[in-house]
Short mmCIF file of C-alpha atoms and ligand atoms in Angstrom, two decimals:
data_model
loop_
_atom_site.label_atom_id
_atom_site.label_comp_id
_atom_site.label_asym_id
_atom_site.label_seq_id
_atom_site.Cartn_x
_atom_site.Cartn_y
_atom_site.Cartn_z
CA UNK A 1 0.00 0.00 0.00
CA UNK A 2 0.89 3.69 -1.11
CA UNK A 3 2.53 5.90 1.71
CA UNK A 4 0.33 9.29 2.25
CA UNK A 5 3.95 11.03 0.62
CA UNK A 6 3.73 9.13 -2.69
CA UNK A 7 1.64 9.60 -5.80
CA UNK A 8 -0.75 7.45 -6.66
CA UNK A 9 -0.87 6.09 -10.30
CA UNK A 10 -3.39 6.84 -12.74
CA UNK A 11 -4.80 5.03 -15.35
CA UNK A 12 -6.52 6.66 -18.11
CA UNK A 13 -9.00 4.50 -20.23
CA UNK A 14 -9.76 6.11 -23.40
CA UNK A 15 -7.93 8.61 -25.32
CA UNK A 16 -10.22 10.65 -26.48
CA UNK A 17 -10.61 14.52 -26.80
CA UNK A 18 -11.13 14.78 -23.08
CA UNK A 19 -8.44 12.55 -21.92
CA UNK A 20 -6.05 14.00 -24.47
CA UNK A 21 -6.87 18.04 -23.60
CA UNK A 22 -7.53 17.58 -20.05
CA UNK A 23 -6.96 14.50 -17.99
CA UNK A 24 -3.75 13.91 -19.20
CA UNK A 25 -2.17 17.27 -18.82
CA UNK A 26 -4.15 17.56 -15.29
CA UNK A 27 -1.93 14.87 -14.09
CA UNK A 28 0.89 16.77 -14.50
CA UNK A 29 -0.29 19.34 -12.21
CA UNK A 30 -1.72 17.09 -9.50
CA UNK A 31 0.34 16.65 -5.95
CA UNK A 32 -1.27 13.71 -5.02
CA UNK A 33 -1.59 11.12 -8.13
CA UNK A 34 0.39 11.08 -11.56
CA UNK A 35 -0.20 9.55 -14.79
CA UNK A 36 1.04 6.27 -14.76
CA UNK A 37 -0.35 4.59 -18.05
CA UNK A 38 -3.14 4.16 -20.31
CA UNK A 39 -5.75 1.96 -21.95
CA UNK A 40 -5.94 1.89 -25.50
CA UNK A 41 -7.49 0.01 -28.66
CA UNK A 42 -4.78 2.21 -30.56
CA UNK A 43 -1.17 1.05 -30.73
CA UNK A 44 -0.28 4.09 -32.16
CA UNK A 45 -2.17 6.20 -29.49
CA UNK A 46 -0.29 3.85 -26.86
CA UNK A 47 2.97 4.87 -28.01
CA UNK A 48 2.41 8.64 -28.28
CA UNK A 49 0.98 8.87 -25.06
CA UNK A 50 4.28 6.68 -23.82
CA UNK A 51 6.28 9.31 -25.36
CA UNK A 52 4.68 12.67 -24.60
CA UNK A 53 4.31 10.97 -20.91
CA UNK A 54 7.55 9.29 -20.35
CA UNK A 55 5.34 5.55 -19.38
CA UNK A 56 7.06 2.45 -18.89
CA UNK A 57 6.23 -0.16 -21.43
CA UNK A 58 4.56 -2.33 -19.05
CA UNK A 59 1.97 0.39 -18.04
CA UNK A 60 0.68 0.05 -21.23
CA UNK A 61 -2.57 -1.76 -21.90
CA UNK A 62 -4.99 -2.80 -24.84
CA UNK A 63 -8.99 -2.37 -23.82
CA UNK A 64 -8.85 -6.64 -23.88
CA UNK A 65 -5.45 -7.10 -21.64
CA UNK A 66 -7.30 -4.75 -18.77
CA UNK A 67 -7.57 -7.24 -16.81
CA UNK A 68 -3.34 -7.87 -16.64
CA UNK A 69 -3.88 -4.51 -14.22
CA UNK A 70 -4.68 -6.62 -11.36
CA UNK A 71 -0.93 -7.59 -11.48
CA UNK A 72 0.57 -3.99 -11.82
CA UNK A 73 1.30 -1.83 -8.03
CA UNK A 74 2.01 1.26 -10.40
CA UNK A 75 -1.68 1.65 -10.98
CA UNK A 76 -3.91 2.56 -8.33
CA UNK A 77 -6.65 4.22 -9.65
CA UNK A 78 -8.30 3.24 -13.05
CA UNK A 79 -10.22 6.06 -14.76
CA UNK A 80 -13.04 5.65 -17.38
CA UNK A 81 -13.41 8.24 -19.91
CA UNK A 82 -15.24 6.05 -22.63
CA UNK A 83 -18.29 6.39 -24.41
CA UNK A 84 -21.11 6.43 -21.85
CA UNK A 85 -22.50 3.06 -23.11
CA UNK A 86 -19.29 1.39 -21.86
CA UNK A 87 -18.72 3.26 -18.66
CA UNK A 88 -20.32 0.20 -16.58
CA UNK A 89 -18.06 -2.50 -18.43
CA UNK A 90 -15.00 -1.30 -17.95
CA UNK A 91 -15.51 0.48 -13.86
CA UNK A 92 -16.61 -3.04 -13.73
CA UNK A 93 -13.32 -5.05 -14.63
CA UNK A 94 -11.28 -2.49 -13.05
CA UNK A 95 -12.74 -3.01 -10.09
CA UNK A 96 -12.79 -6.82 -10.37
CA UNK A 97 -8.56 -5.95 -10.98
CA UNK A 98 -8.80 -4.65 -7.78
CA UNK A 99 -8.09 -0.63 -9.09
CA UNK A 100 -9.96 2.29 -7.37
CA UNK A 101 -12.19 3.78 -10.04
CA UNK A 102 -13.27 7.38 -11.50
CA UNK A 103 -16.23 6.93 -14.13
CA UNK A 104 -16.45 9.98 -16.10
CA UNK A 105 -20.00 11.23 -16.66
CA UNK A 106 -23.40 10.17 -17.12
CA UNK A 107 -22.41 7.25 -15.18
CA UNK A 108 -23.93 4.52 -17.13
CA UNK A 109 -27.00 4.43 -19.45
CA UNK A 110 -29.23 2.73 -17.02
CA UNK A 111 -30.20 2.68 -13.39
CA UNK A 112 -29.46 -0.48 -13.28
CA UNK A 113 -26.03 -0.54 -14.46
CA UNK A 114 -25.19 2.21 -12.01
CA UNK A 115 -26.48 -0.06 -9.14
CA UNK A 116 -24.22 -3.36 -10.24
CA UNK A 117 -20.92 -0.87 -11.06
CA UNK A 118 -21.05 0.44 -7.20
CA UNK A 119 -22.20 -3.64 -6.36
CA UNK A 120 -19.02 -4.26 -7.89
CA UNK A 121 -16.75 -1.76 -6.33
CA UNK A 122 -18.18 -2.81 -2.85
CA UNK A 123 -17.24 -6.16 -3.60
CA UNK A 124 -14.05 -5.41 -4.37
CA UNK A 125 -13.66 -3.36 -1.78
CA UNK A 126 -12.08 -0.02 -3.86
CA UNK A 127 -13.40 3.36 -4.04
CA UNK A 128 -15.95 4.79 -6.62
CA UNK A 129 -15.91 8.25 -7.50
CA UNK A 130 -17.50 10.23 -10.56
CA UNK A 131 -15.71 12.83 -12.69
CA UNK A 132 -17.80 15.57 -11.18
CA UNK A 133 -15.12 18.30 -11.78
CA UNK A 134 -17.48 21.30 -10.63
CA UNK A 135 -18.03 20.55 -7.28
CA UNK A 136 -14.37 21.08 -6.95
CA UNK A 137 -14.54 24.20 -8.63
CA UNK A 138 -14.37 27.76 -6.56
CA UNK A 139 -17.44 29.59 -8.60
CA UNK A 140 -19.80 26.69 -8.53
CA UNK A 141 -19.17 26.45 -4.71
CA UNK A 142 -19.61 29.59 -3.92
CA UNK A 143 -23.27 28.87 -5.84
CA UNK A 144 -23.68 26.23 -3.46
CA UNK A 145 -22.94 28.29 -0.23
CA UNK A 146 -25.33 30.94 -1.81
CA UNK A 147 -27.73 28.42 -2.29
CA UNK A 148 -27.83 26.45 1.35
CA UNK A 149 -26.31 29.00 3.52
CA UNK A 150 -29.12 31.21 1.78
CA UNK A 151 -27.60 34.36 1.93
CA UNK A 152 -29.33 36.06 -0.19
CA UNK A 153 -32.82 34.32 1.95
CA UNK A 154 -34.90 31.28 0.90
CA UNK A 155 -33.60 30.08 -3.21
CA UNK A 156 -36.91 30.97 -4.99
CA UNK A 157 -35.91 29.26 -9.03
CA UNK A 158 -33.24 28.48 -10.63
CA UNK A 159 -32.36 28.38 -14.18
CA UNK A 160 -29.81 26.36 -15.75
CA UNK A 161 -29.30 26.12 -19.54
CA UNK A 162 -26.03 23.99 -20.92
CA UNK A 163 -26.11 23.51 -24.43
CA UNK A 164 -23.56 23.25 -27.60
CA UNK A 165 -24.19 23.28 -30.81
CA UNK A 166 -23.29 19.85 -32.62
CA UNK A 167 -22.56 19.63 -36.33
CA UNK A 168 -21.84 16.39 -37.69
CA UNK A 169 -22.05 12.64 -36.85
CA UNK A 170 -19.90 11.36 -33.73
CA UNK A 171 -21.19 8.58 -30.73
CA UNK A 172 -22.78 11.57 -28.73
CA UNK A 173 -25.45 10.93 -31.26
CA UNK A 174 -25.63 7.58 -31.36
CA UNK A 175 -28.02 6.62 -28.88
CA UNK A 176 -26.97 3.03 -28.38
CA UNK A 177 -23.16 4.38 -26.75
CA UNK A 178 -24.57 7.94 -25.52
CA UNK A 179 -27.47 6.29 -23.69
CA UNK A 180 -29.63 9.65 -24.95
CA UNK A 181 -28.73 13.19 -26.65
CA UNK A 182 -27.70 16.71 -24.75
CA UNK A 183 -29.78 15.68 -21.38
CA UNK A 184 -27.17 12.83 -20.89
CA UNK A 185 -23.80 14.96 -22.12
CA UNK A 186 -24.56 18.14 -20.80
CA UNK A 187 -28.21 18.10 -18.88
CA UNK A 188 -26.30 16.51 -15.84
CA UNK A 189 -24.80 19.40 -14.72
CA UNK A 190 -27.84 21.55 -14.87
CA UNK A 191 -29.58 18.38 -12.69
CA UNK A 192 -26.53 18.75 -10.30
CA UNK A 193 -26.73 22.05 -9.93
CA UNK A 194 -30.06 22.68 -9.18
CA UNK A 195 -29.42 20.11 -6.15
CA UNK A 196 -26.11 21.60 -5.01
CA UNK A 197 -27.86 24.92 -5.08
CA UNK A 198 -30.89 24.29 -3.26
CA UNK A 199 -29.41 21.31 -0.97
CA UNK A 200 -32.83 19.48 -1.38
CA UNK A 201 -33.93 16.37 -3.59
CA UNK A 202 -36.80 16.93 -6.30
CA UNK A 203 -39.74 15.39 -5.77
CA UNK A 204 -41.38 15.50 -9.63
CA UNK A 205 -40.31 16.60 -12.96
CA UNK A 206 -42.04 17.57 -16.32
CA UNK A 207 -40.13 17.98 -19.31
CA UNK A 208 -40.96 18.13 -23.19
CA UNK A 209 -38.43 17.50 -26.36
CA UNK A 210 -37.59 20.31 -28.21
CA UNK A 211 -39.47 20.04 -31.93
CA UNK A 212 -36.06 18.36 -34.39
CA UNK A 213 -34.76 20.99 -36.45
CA UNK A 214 -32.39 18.45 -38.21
CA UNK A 215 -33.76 14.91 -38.34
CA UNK A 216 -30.50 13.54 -40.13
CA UNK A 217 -28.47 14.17 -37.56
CA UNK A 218 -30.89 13.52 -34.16
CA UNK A 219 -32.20 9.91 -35.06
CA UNK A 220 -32.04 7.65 -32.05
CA UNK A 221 -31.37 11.07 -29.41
CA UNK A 222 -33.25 13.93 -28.72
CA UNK A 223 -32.07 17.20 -30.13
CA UNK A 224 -32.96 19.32 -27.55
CA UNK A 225 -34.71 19.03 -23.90
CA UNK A 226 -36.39 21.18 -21.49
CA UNK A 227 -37.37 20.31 -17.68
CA UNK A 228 -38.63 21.70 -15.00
CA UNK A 229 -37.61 19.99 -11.36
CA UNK A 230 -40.01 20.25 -8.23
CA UNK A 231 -38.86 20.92 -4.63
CA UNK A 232 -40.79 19.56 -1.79
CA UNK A 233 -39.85 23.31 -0.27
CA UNK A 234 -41.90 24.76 -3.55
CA UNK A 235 -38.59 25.77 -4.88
CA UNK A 236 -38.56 25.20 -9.18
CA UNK A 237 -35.25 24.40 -11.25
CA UNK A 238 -36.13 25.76 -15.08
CA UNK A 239 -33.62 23.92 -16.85
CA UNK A 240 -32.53 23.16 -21.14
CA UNK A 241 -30.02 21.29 -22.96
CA UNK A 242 -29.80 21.36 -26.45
CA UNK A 243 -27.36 20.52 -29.39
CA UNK A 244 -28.37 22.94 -31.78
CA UNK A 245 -27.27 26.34 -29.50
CA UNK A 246 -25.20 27.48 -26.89
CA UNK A 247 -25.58 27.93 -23.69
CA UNK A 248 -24.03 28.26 -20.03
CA UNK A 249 -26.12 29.66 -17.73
CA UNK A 250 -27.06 28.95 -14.17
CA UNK A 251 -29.05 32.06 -12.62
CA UNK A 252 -30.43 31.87 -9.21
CA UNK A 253 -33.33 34.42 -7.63
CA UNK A 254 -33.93 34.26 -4.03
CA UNK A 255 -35.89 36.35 -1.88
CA UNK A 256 -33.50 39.29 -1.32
CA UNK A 257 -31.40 39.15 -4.67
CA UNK A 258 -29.64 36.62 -7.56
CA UNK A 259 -26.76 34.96 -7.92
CA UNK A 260 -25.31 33.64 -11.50
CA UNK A 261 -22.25 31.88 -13.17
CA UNK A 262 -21.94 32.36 -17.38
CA UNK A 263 -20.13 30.67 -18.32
CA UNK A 264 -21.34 28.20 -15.64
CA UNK A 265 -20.11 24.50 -16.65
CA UNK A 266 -17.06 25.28 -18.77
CA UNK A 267 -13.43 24.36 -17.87
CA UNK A 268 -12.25 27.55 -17.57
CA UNK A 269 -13.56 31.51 -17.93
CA UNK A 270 -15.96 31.04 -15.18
CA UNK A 271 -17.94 34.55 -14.30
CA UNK A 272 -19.72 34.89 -11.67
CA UNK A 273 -22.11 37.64 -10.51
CA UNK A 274 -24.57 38.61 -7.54
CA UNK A 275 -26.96 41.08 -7.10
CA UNK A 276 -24.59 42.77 -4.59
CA UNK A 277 -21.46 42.46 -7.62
CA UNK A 278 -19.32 40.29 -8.96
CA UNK A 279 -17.43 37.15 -8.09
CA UNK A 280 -13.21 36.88 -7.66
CA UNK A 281 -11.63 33.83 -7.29
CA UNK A 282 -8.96 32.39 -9.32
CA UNK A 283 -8.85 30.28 -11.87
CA UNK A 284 -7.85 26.45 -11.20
CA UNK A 285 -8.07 23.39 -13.18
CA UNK A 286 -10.67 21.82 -11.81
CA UNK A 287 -9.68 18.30 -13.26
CA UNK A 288 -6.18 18.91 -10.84
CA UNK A 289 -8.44 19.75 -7.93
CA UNK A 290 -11.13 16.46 -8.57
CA UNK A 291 -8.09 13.69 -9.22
CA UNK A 292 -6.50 15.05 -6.30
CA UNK A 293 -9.38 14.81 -4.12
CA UNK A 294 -9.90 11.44 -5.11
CA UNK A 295 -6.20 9.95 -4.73
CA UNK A 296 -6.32 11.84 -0.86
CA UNK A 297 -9.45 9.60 -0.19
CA UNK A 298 -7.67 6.43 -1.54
CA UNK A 299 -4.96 7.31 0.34
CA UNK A 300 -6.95 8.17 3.73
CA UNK A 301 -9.93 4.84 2.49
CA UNK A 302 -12.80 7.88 3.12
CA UNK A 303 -15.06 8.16 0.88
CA UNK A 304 -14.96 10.56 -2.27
CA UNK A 305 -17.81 13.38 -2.02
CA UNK A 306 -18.55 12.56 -5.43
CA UNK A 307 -19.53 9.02 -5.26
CA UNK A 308 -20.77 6.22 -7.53
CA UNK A 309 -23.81 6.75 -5.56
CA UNK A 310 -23.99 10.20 -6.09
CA UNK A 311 -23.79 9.26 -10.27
CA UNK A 312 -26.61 6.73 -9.79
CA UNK A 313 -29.01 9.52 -8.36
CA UNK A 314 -28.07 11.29 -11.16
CA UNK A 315 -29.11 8.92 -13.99
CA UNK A 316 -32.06 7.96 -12.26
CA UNK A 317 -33.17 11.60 -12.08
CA UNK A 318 -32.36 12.15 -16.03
CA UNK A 319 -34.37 8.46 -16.54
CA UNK A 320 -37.31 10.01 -14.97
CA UNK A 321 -36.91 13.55 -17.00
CA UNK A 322 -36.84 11.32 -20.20
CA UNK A 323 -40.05 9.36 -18.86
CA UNK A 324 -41.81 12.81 -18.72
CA UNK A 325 -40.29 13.87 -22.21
CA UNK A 326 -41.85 10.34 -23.16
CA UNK A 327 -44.90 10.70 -21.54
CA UNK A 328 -45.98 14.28 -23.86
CA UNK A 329 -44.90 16.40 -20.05
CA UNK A 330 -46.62 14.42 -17.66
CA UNK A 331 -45.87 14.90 -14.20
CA UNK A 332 -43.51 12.12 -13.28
CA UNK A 333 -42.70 11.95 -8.99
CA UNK A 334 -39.29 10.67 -7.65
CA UNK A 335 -38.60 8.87 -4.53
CA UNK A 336 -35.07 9.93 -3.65
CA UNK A 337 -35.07 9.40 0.03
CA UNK A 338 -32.15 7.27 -0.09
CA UNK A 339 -30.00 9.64 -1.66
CA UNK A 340 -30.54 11.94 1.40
CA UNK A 341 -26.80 11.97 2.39
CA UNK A 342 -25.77 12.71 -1.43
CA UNK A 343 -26.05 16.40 -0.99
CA UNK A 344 -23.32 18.21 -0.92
CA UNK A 345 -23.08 21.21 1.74
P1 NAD B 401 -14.10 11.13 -27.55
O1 NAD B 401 -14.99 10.68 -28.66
O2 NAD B 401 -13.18 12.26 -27.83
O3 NAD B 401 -13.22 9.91 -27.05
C1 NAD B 401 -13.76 8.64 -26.82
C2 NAD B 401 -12.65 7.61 -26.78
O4 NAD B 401 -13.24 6.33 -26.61
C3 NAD B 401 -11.82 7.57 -28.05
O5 NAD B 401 -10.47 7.43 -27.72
C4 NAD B 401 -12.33 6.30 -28.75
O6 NAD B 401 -11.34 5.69 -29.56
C5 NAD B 401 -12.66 5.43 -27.56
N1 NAD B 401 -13.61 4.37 -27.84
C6 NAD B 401 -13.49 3.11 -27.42
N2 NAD B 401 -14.52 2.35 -27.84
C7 NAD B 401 -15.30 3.15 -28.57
C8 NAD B 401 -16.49 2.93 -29.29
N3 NAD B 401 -17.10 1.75 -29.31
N4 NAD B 401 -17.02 3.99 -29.93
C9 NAD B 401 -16.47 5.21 -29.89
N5 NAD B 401 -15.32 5.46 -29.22
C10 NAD B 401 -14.73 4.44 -28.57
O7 NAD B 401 -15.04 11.42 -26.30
P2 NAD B 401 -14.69 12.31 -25.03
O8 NAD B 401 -15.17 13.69 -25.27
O9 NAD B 401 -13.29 12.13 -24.61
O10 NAD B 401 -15.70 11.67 -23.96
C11 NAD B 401 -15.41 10.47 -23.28
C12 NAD B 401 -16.19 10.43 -21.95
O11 NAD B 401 -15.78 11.54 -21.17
C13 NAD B 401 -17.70 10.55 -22.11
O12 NAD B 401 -18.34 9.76 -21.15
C14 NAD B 401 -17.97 12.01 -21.84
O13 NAD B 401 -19.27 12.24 -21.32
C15 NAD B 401 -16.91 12.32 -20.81
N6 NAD B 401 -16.53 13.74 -20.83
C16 NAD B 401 -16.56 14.42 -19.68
C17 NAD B 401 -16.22 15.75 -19.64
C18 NAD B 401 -16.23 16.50 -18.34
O14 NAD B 401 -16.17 17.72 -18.36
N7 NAD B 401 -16.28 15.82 -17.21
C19 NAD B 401 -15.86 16.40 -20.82
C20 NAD B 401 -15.80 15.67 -21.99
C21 NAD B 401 -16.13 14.33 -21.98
#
């Protein structure tokens, strides 16, 4: 076992746009876990990222050798940034290979596969976390101190709108490895936020698909969604995601002023505003911040405060906003009770 002095070795899985603009070069800002090799169907990716990364040969692996992990001390911490149809297979076997796990977000297509990735974890006895870099970024908690501490009195509605305009085919619009469209991609932070800012559960949503503007493209995922989330305080999240604009809003009014971040969900450029001015704080790399969060609880066995758990709410909340979107806006009620300690303060 890993010393609290030493860095913890990370694994990234998939090496894709995100891993290649932001994961990787994270981990070579992060004090508490490094890059320590990759998973790749690519040979050719494999040996770039050896080079640009300086990774031993045998800290290489190909999606089927995975499993050879279970073998290796120089990874610790296995982190899925796949497709979102194969987020559950792969936390899954690096669990079974005995690796802490990050799943990057949605965390699985289904309920159900949420419940048997954290099943497996458990078993295993390693940590789940989700890439939920915002909650370790300054602006969006300041939004949630806003928000709970209530300093500006009771949160009255929020709106949230994160949207990007996509152009041309890629598996973000394939429903069968997206698991849906925008609601799935982007819709999960507006779902987050409106919990993180309010500190309560909803207890119903109604939502409606936006009308297709381009059927070509939007075949098996919507194009666009709206929803509104119900608190059992009366509080109302107003909330969009669409692939055909964009958008970064989240804009709070509460009884004695506002509060708002645009950009709200980006990487960087955060601005943040009140009705009393605006918001300072400096800029970080959020990524940095959430891997090193996550090796200090492997290091210390507590618990990440972005759990598997915490992912699983989250699916099942966009499940029942797609139910609604189904169902032509009816009112569709969640039972979240046992999610209660998944709030973040
Ligand atoms: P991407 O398309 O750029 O990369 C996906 C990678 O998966 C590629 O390397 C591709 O080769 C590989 N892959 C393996 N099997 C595949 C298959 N069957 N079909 C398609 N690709 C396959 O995607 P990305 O933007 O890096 O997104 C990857 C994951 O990271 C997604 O779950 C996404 O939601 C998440 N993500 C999170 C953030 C964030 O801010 N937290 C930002 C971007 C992406």
């Amino acid at each position: 076992m890993t010393n609290d002095q030493q860095k913890l070795g990370v694994a990234l899985v998939g090496l894709g746009r995100y891993s290649e603009g932001q994961l990787g070069p994270a981990l070579t800002e992060t004090q508490h876990c490094y890059l320590a090799g990759v998973v790749s169907g690519s040979e050719e990716k494999r040996r770039q990222w050896q080079a640009r990364y300086d990774l031993p040969g045998s800290n290489l692996y190909h999606y089927d050798t995975l499993e050879a992990m279970a073998g290796n001390p120089a990874i610790d911490i296995v982190y899925v940034v796949l497709p979102n149809a194969l987020h559950a297979e792969y936390v899954i076997r690096a669990a079974k290979a005995g690796k802490h796990v990050i799943c990057e977000k949605p965390m699985a297509t289904s309920v159900e596969e949420c419940r048997q990735m954290i099943h497996a974890c458990r078993e295993a006895g390693v940590l789940l976390s989700m890439g939920y870099r915002l909650h370790f970024d300054p602006f969006n908690k300041e939004m949630m101190r806003l928000g709970q501490d209530e300093i500006f009195g009771k949160v009255k509605r929020i709106v949230a709108d994160d949207s990007m305009t996509i152009e041309k085919e890629e598996w973000r619009l394939d429903g069968a490895l997206a698991g849906g469209g925008p609601l799935m991609n982007n819709g999960v932070y507006c779902v987050q936020a409106a919990l993180f800012v309010t500190g309560e559960l909803p207890v119903a949503i109604r939502a409606e698909f936006s009308p297709k503007t381009r059927p070509d493209l939007f075949r098996t995922v919507e194009e666009g969604i709206q929803w509104e989330m119900e608190f059992a305080s009366g509080k109302k999240a107003i909330c969009e995601s669409s692939y055909s604009k964009d958008g970064n809003l989240l804009r709070v009014t509460a009884e004695r002023g506002w509060f708002e971040l645009d950009p709200a969900y980006e990487y960087k450029g955060l601005k943040g505003r009140t009705s009393q001015g605006p918001m300072e704080f400096p800029a970080i790399r959020q990524q940095a911040a959430q891997l090193d969060d996550f090796a200090s609880c492997v290091k210390r066995s507590g618990a990440s405060r972005v759990p598997g758990e915490m992912g699983m709410r989250d699916v099942e909340i966009m499940m029942a906003i797609y139910e609604s979107a189904r169902k032509g806006g009816e009112r569709v009620t969640l039972h979240l009770e046992a999610y209660q300690d998944m709030i973040e303060v």
